[in-house]
Short mmCIF file of C-alpha atoms in Angstrom, two decimals:
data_model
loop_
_atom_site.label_atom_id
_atom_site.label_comp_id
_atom_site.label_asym_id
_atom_site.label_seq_id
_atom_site.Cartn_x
_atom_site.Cartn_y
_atom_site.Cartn_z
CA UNK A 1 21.52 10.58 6.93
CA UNK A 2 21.76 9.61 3.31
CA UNK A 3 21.17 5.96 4.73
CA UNK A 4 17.94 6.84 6.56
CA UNK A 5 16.44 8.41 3.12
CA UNK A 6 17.50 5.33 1.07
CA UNK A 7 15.73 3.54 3.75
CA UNK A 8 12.72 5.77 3.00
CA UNK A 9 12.75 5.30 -0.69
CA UNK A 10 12.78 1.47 -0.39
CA UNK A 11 9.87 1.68 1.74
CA UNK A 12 8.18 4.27 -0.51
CA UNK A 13 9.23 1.87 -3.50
CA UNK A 14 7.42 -1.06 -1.86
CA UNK A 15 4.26 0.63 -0.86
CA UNK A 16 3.85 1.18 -4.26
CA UNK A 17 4.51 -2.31 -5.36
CA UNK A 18 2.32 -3.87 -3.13
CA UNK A 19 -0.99 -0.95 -3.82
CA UNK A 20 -0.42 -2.26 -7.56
CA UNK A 21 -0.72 -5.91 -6.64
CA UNK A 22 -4.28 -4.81 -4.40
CA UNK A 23 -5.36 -3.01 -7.49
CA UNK A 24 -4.38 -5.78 -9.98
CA UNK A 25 -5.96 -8.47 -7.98
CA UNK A 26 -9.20 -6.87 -7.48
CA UNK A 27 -9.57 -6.26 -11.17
CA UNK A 28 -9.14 -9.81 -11.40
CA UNK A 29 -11.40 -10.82 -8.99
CA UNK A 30 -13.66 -7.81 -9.99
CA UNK A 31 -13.46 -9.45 -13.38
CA UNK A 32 -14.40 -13.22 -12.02
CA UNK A 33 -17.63 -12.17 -9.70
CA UNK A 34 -18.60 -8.73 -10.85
CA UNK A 35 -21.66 -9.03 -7.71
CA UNK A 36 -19.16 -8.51 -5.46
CA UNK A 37 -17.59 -5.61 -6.18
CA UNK A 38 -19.24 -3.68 -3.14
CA UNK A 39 -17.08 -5.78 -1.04
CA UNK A 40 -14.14 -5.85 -2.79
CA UNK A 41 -13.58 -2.25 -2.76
CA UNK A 42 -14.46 -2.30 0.93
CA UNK A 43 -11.47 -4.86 1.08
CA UNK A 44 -9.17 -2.60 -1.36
CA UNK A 45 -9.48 0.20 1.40
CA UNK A 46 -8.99 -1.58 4.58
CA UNK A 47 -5.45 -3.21 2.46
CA UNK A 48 -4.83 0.19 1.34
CA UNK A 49 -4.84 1.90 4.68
CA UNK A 50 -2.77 -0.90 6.15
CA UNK A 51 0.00 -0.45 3.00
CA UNK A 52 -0.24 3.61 3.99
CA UNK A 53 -0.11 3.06 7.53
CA UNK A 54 2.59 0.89 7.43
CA UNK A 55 5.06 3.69 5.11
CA UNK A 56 3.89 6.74 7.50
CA UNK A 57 5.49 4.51 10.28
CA UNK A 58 8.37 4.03 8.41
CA UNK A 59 8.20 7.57 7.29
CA UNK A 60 7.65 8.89 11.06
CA UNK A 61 10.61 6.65 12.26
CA UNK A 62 13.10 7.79 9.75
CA UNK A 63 12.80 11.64 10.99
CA UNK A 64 12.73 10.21 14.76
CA UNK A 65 16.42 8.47 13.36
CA UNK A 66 17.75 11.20 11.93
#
């Protein structure tokens, strides 16, 4: 049990690593091409909803483990 929730908390830890590289990076490139930011942020969604998706699986599987 208490290896299934440290499980968790890496994957919670890494989601929000990786949302704060997606949000760094398209300040940068925000920054670079400012005409573009319409399709950046369409960009910063789709990668965010991948990053979510990916922890609710993780999130789902660790109550299906338990």
């Amino acid at each position: 049990m208490n290896l299934t929730f440290f499980g968790l908390c890496l994957a919670c830890m890494g989601v929000s690593i990786s949302e704060g590289m997606i949000m760094s990076n398209l300040f940068k490139a925000s920054a670079r091409q400012p005409e573009i930011i319409d399709q950046l942020r369409s960009l910063l969604i789709l990668g965010v909803a991948f990053v979510e998706g990916t922890f609710f699986v993780t999130l789902a599987m660790a109550f299906v483990i338990k």
